[in-house]
mmCIF file of C-alpha atoms in Angstrom:
data_model
loop_
_atom_site.group_PDB
_atom_site.id
_atom_site.type_symbol
_atom_site.label_atom_id
_atom_site.label_comp_id
_atom_site.label_asym_id
_atom_site.label_seq_id
_atom_site.Cartn_x
_atom_site.Cartn_y
_atom_site.Cartn_z
ATOM 1 C CA UNK A 1 207.696 23.084 57.798
ATOM 2 C CA UNK A 2 205.399 25.416 55.834
ATOM 3 C CA UNK A 3 201.998 24.555 54.344
ATOM 4 C CA UNK A 4 199.655 26.299 51.888
ATOM 5 C CA UNK A 5 195.877 26.122 52.110
ATOM 6 C CA UNK A 6 194.018 26.486 48.786
ATOM 7 C CA UNK A 7 197.017 28.361 47.239
ATOM 8 C CA UNK A 8 196.144 31.342 49.408
ATOM 9 C CA UNK A 9 197.118 31.016 53.073
ATOM 10 C CA UNK A 10 200.599 30.123 54.333
ATOM 11 C CA UNK A 11 201.025 28.341 57.672
ATOM 12 C CA UNK A 12 204.549 28.408 59.119
ATOM 13 C CA UNK A 13 204.625 25.563 61.661
ATOM 14 C CA UNK A 14 208.081 26.615 62.896
ATOM 15 C CA UNK A 15 207.126 30.152 63.923
ATOM 16 C CA UNK A 16 203.436 29.500 64.541
ATOM 17 C CA UNK A 17 202.035 32.141 62.163
ATOM 18 C CA UNK A 18 199.456 32.423 59.374
ATOM 19 C CA UNK A 19 199.730 34.822 56.446
ATOM 20 C CA UNK A 20 198.711 35.388 52.838
ATOM 21 C CA UNK A 21 201.060 33.600 50.436
ATOM 22 C CA UNK A 22 201.754 36.862 48.591
ATOM 23 C CA UNK A 23 202.338 38.796 51.807
ATOM 24 C CA UNK A 24 204.260 36.337 53.960
ATOM 25 C CA UNK A 25 206.207 39.208 55.510
ATOM 26 C CA UNK A 26 203.071 40.307 57.379
ATOM 27 C CA UNK A 27 202.190 37.175 59.407
ATOM 28 C CA UNK A 28 199.464 36.795 62.038
ATOM 29 C CA UNK A 29 200.905 34.996 65.095
ATOM 30 C CA UNK A 30 198.857 32.300 66.840
ATOM 31 C CA UNK A 31 199.296 30.703 70.274
ATOM 32 C CA UNK A 32 201.332 27.533 70.810
ATOM 33 C CA UNK A 33 198.201 25.413 71.541
ATOM 34 C CA UNK A 34 196.587 26.751 68.346
ATOM 35 C CA UNK A 35 199.745 25.916 66.369
ATOM 36 C CA UNK A 36 199.871 22.371 67.763
ATOM 37 C CA UNK A 37 196.147 21.905 67.079
ATOM 38 C CA UNK A 38 196.511 22.985 63.437
ATOM 39 C CA UNK A 39 199.533 20.691 62.970
ATOM 40 C CA UNK A 40 197.583 17.770 64.445
ATOM 41 C CA UNK A 41 194.616 18.383 62.113
ATOM 42 C CA UNK A 42 196.956 18.616 59.098
ATOM 43 C CA UNK A 43 198.541 15.297 60.095
ATOM 44 C CA UNK A 44 195.032 13.748 60.068
ATOM 45 C CA UNK A 45 193.736 15.675 57.037
ATOM 46 C CA UNK A 46 190.213 14.493 56.198
ATOM 47 C CA UNK A 47 189.916 12.384 59.360
ATOM 48 C CA UNK A 48 188.041 13.202 62.549
ATOM 49 C CA UNK A 49 190.328 13.698 65.554
ATOM 50 C CA UNK A 50 188.669 13.013 68.913
ATOM 51 C CA UNK A 51 188.661 15.555 71.711
ATOM 52 C CA UNK A 52 190.569 13.127 73.948
ATOM 53 C CA UNK A 53 193.459 12.870 71.457
ATOM 54 C CA UNK A 54 193.505 16.658 71.009
ATOM 55 C CA UNK A 55 193.555 17.226 74.776
ATOM 56 C CA UNK A 56 196.561 14.915 75.130
ATOM 57 C CA UNK A 57 198.604 16.088 72.126
ATOM 58 C CA UNK A 58 197.943 19.824 72.499
ATOM 59 C CA UNK A 59 197.740 20.372 76.276
ATOM 60 C CA UNK A 60 198.316 17.374 78.553
ATOM 61 C CA UNK A 61 201.685 16.324 77.057
ATOM 62 C CA UNK A 62 202.974 19.858 77.677
ATOM 63 C CA UNK A 63 201.886 20.094 81.306
ATOM 64 C CA UNK A 64 198.996 22.427 80.455
ATOM 65 C CA UNK A 65 195.378 22.233 81.610
ATOM 66 C CA UNK A 66 193.074 20.853 78.902
ATOM 67 C CA UNK A 67 189.358 21.630 78.752
ATOM 68 C CA UNK A 68 186.511 21.912 76.286
ATOM 69 C CA UNK A 69 186.565 25.677 76.786
ATOM 70 C CA UNK A 70 190.270 25.945 75.864
ATOM 71 C CA UNK A 71 189.750 23.751 72.791
ATOM 72 C CA UNK A 72 186.712 25.695 71.585
ATOM 73 C CA UNK A 73 188.587 29.000 71.981
ATOM 74 C CA UNK A 74 191.525 27.697 69.893
ATOM 75 C CA UNK A 75 189.216 26.500 67.111
ATOM 76 C CA UNK A 76 187.299 29.788 67.134
ATOM 77 C CA UNK A 77 190.545 31.802 66.945
ATOM 78 C CA UNK A 78 191.890 29.751 64.010
ATOM 79 C CA UNK A 79 188.604 30.069 62.125
ATOM 80 C CA UNK A 80 188.551 33.865 62.573
ATOM 81 C CA UNK A 81 192.153 34.308 61.398
ATOM 82 C CA UNK A 82 191.698 32.022 58.365
ATOM 83 C CA UNK A 83 188.457 33.753 57.381
ATOM 84 C CA UNK A 84 190.113 37.170 57.734
ATOM 85 C CA UNK A 85 192.840 35.989 55.343
ATOM 86 C CA UNK A 86 190.287 35.217 52.634
ATOM 87 C CA UNK A 87 188.913 31.660 52.943
ATOM 88 C CA UNK A 88 185.217 32.047 53.772
ATOM 89 C CA UNK A 89 184.423 28.342 54.223
ATOM 90 C CA UNK A 90 185.383 26.817 57.552
ATOM 91 C CA UNK A 91 188.627 24.882 57.117
ATOM 92 C CA UNK A 92 188.083 23.284 60.534
ATOM 93 C CA UNK A 93 184.720 21.537 60.886
ATOM 94 C CA UNK A 94 183.080 20.123 64.005
ATOM 95 C CA UNK A 95 182.391 16.365 64.045
ATOM 96 C CA UNK A 96 179.460 15.917 66.480
ATOM 97 C CA UNK A 97 180.184 13.778 69.552
ATOM 98 C CA UNK A 98 183.752 13.120 68.279
ATOM 99 C CA UNK A 99 185.922 16.214 67.828
ATOM 100 C CA UNK A 100 187.210 18.222 64.871
ATOM 101 C CA UNK A 101 188.521 17.636 61.334
ATOM 102 C CA UNK A 102 190.400 19.505 58.603
ATOM 103 C CA UNK A 103 187.996 19.402 55.645
ATOM 104 C CA UNK A 104 188.838 16.934 52.872
ATOM 105 C CA UNK A 105 188.009 19.567 50.229
ATOM 106 C CA UNK A 106 190.788 21.862 51.464
ATOM 107 C CA UNK A 107 193.948 21.586 49.354
ATOM 108 C CA UNK A 108 196.993 21.284 51.624
ATOM 109 C CA UNK A 109 200.413 21.671 50.002
ATOM 110 C CA UNK A 110 203.945 21.591 51.314
ATOM 111 C CA UNK A 111 205.715 24.764 50.166
ATOM 112 C CA UNK A 112 208.155 24.592 47.255
ATOM 113 C CA UNK A 113 211.440 24.825 49.110
ATOM 114 C CA UNK A 114 210.239 22.200 51.593
ATOM 115 C CA UNK A 115 209.080 19.865 48.837
ATOM 116 C CA UNK A 116 212.307 20.241 46.836
ATOM 117 C CA UNK A 117 214.264 18.653 49.645
ATOM 118 C CA UNK A 118 211.974 15.619 49.466
ATOM 119 C CA UNK A 119 211.560 15.271 45.705
ATOM 120 C CA UNK A 120 213.806 16.975 43.122
ATOM 121 C CA UNK A 121 211.381 16.210 40.281
ATOM 122 C CA UNK A 122 208.399 18.211 41.580
ATOM 123 C CA UNK A 123 208.026 21.861 42.493
ATOM 124 C CA UNK A 124 205.146 21.284 44.875
ATOM 125 C CA UNK A 125 204.510 18.068 46.755
ATOM 126 C CA UNK A 126 200.824 17.333 47.328
ATOM 127 C CA UNK A 127 200.734 15.076 50.336
ATOM 128 C CA UNK A 128 198.726 13.993 53.244
ATOM 129 C CA UNK A 129 201.298 14.871 55.931
ATOM 130 C CA UNK A 130 202.521 12.029 58.156
ATOM 131 C CA UNK A 131 201.111 11.637 61.639
ATOM 132 C CA UNK A 132 202.564 14.399 63.780
ATOM 133 C CA UNK A 133 204.126 12.981 66.946
ATOM 134 C CA UNK A 134 205.255 15.512 69.489
ATOM 135 C CA UNK A 135 207.778 14.722 72.186
ATOM 136 C CA UNK A 136 206.726 15.999 75.606
ATOM 137 C CA UNK A 137 209.180 18.135 77.544
ATOM 138 C CA UNK A 138 211.784 16.103 79.462
ATOM 139 C CA UNK A 139 211.120 15.410 83.118
ATOM 140 C CA UNK A 140 213.035 17.583 85.553
ATOM 141 C CA UNK A 141 216.211 15.965 86.794
ATOM 142 C CA UNK A 142 216.158 15.161 90.479
ATOM 143 C CA UNK A 143 219.589 15.797 91.920
ATOM 144 C CA UNK A 144 220.768 14.700 95.311
ATOM 145 C CA UNK A 145 223.829 15.858 97.135
ATOM 146 C CA UNK A 146 225.472 12.827 98.793
ATOM 147 C CA UNK A 147 227.748 14.885 101.084
ATOM 148 C CA UNK A 148 224.732 16.599 102.661
ATOM 149 C CA UNK A 149 223.146 13.295 103.709
ATOM 150 C CA UNK A 150 226.317 11.230 104.145
ATOM 151 C CA UNK A 151 226.168 11.312 107.950
ATOM 152 C CA UNK A 152 222.701 9.699 107.915
ATOM 153 C CA UNK A 153 224.079 6.592 106.252
ATOM 154 C CA UNK A 154 223.270 4.716 103.054
ATOM 155 C CA UNK A 155 219.940 3.477 104.411
ATOM 156 C CA UNK A 156 218.377 6.957 104.442
ATOM 157 C CA UNK A 157 219.751 7.737 100.969
ATOM 158 C CA UNK A 158 218.186 4.576 99.517
ATOM 159 C CA UNK A 159 214.874 5.428 101.233
ATOM 160 C CA UNK A 160 214.841 8.914 99.680
ATOM 161 C CA UNK A 161 215.555 7.518 96.208
ATOM 162 C CA UNK A 162 212.676 5.013 96.555
ATOM 163 C CA UNK A 163 210.251 7.759 97.648
ATOM 164 C CA UNK A 164 211.283 10.080 94.809
ATOM 165 C CA UNK A 165 210.967 7.282 92.228
ATOM 166 C CA UNK A 166 207.517 6.413 93.525
ATOM 167 C CA UNK A 167 206.379 10.038 93.258
ATOM 168 C CA UNK A 168 207.656 10.316 89.682
ATOM 169 C CA UNK A 169 205.949 7.072 88.647
ATOM 170 C CA UNK A 170 202.692 8.095 90.339
ATOM 171 C CA UNK A 171 202.737 11.540 88.763
ATOM 172 C CA UNK A 172 203.503 10.549 85.185
ATOM 173 C CA UNK A 173 202.008 7.059 84.912
ATOM 174 C CA UNK A 174 198.963 6.984 82.577
ATOM 175 C CA UNK A 175 195.581 6.545 84.239
ATOM 176 C CA UNK A 176 193.739 3.402 83.123
ATOM 177 C CA UNK A 177 190.083 2.664 83.713
ATOM 178 C CA UNK A 178 189.189 -0.164 86.106
ATOM 179 C CA UNK A 179 185.764 -0.759 84.530
ATOM 180 C CA UNK A 180 185.101 -3.083 81.591
ATOM 181 C CA UNK A 181 184.044 -1.392 78.332
ATOM 182 C CA UNK A 182 180.988 -3.142 76.890
ATOM 183 C CA UNK A 183 180.270 -1.040 73.789
ATOM 184 C CA UNK A 184 177.903 1.761 72.750
ATOM 185 C CA UNK A 185 174.142 2.026 73.174
ATOM 186 C CA UNK A 186 172.079 4.943 71.786
ATOM 187 C CA UNK A 187 175.292 6.941 71.317
ATOM 188 C CA UNK A 188 176.517 6.361 74.916
ATOM 189 C CA UNK A 189 179.649 4.473 75.925
ATOM 190 C CA UNK A 190 178.707 1.710 78.396
ATOM 191 C CA UNK A 191 181.057 0.438 81.132
ATOM 192 C CA UNK A 192 180.634 -2.277 83.795
ATOM 193 C CA UNK A 193 182.256 -2.162 87.249
ATOM 194 C CA UNK A 194 184.689 -5.015 88.148
ATOM 195 C CA UNK A 195 182.292 -6.360 90.803
ATOM 196 C CA UNK A 196 179.598 -7.237 88.235
ATOM 197 C CA UNK A 197 179.207 -10.436 86.207
ATOM 198 C CA UNK A 198 180.981 -10.079 82.823
ATOM 199 C CA UNK A 199 178.543 -12.569 81.224
ATOM 200 C CA UNK A 200 175.777 -9.947 81.463
ATOM 201 C CA UNK A 201 177.444 -7.778 78.809
ATOM 202 C CA UNK A 202 174.965 -8.327 75.950
ATOM 203 C CA UNK A 203 171.941 -8.087 78.260
ATOM 204 C CA UNK A 204 173.290 -4.830 79.708
ATOM 205 C CA UNK A 205 173.723 -3.274 76.242
ATOM 206 C CA UNK A 206 170.200 -4.344 75.245
ATOM 207 C CA UNK A 207 168.803 -2.830 78.436
ATOM 208 C CA UNK A 208 170.715 0.418 77.834
ATOM 209 C CA UNK A 209 169.280 0.657 74.290
ATOM 210 C CA UNK A 210 165.752 0.597 75.711
ATOM 211 C CA UNK A 211 166.439 3.534 78.046
ATOM 212 C CA UNK A 212 166.684 6.015 75.124
ATOM 213 C CA UNK A 213 169.426 7.913 76.966
ATOM 214 C CA UNK A 214 171.457 10.560 75.102
ATOM 215 C CA UNK A 215 175.020 11.252 76.247
ATOM 216 C CA UNK A 216 177.253 14.257 75.617
ATOM 217 C CA UNK A 217 180.892 13.786 74.576
ATOM 218 C CA UNK A 218 182.044 13.916 78.215
ATOM 219 C CA UNK A 219 179.402 11.490 79.578
ATOM 220 C CA UNK A 220 179.063 7.695 79.755
ATOM 221 C CA UNK A 221 176.898 5.014 81.384
ATOM 222 C CA UNK A 222 178.187 2.822 84.232
ATOM 223 C CA UNK A 223 176.645 -0.408 85.588
ATOM 224 C CA UNK A 224 177.483 -1.048 89.270
ATOM 225 C CA UNK A 225 176.524 -3.595 91.933
ATOM 226 C CA UNK A 226 175.240 -2.217 95.257
ATOM 227 C CA UNK A 227 175.990 -4.164 98.429
ATOM 228 C CA UNK A 228 173.685 -1.835 100.384
ATOM 229 C CA UNK A 229 170.466 -2.869 98.569
ATOM 230 C CA UNK A 230 169.275 -6.446 99.069
ATOM 231 C CA UNK A 231 166.971 -8.256 96.648
ATOM 232 C CA UNK A 232 163.710 -9.831 97.824
ATOM 233 C CA UNK A 233 164.863 -13.145 96.349
ATOM 234 C CA UNK A 234 167.918 -14.818 97.841
ATOM 235 C CA UNK A 235 170.852 -15.177 95.458
ATOM 236 C CA UNK A 236 169.644 -12.451 93.064
ATOM 237 C CA UNK A 237 172.032 -9.529 92.430
ATOM 238 C CA UNK A 238 170.683 -6.036 92.018
ATOM 239 C CA UNK A 239 172.558 -3.756 89.604
ATOM 240 C CA UNK A 240 172.177 -0.035 88.951
ATOM 241 C CA UNK A 241 172.748 2.142 85.896
ATOM 242 C CA UNK A 242 174.447 5.507 86.462
ATOM 243 C CA UNK A 243 175.123 8.383 84.081
ATOM 244 C CA UNK A 244 178.623 9.764 84.745
ATOM 245 C CA UNK A 245 180.079 13.109 83.642
ATOM 246 C CA UNK A 246 183.814 13.798 83.362
ATOM 247 C CA UNK A 247 185.262 17.085 84.612
ATOM 248 C CA UNK A 248 188.732 17.141 82.997
ATOM 249 C CA UNK A 249 189.892 20.300 84.761
ATOM 250 C CA UNK A 250 189.661 18.602 88.162
ATOM 251 C CA UNK A 251 190.083 14.928 87.143
ATOM 252 C CA UNK A 252 186.694 14.183 88.715
ATOM 253 C CA UNK A 253 183.783 12.017 87.527
ATOM 254 C CA UNK A 254 180.312 12.665 88.997
ATOM 255 C CA UNK A 255 177.626 9.969 88.600
ATOM 256 C CA UNK A 256 173.872 10.045 89.173
ATOM 257 C CA UNK A 257 170.972 7.623 88.615
ATOM 258 C CA UNK A 258 169.264 7.526 85.220
ATOM 259 C CA UNK A 259 165.969 9.369 84.941
ATOM 260 C CA UNK A 260 163.862 6.438 83.849
ATOM 261 C CA UNK A 261 161.006 4.305 85.121
ATOM 262 C CA UNK A 262 163.399 1.606 86.248
ATOM 263 C CA UNK A 263 167.058 2.155 87.117
ATOM 264 C CA UNK A 264 167.919 -1.385 88.166
ATOM 265 C CA UNK A 265 168.474 -4.720 86.519
ATOM 266 C CA UNK A 266 167.327 -7.909 88.203
#
């Protein structure tokens, strides 16, 4: 598929190259992550695409390491190439605390020979492209050689198959959060640990609003119950607010107490 931006720049999604429409024989190649990022933004033309969705569609689904640094480098590279080809305004704009978006004012067209196959009555089809869904690479096939293990009996063969299946499921199963999502307060996502009382949800959000805490895109607030700290009054639970930061490169979340006059709820 080929697209034109503002009747000036041609993007060939098949080869992963950008060029002037009048000089398509002199393309500027871009990396595969940059190509997938541009396709994803075209598919959501005029809509903000979150960093989490970009990480998954551009890197994670292809077995590559995703990070804010990699994403920012791809966006910077695309902006430089597009500007060098003659569009001064940024086609890709940053949406604070969300991600990135292909500007609504940018005219995106499917090239003539592509559009003709879809509609014989129009030379150029002006569309908002459908959502781009990429299929991740197939999992490697695990092959066993029955003759090699035949003398150990069927029991060992079944055991090996169970272990291999468990490893595959563990490796490729999506990670789901164990905490309960309560909502947003002062721009921060607020979660509650499973050990806390779910009926406190509204009170927790109101308390978080009063803390005036600002979170970055990779941070959130977490309410936890501590079994190590006892209340002065019997039967009263003591809860603590933590600010947690996500390190995607290492799949690690580090939490620390909020810097406020009071970091506990009674």
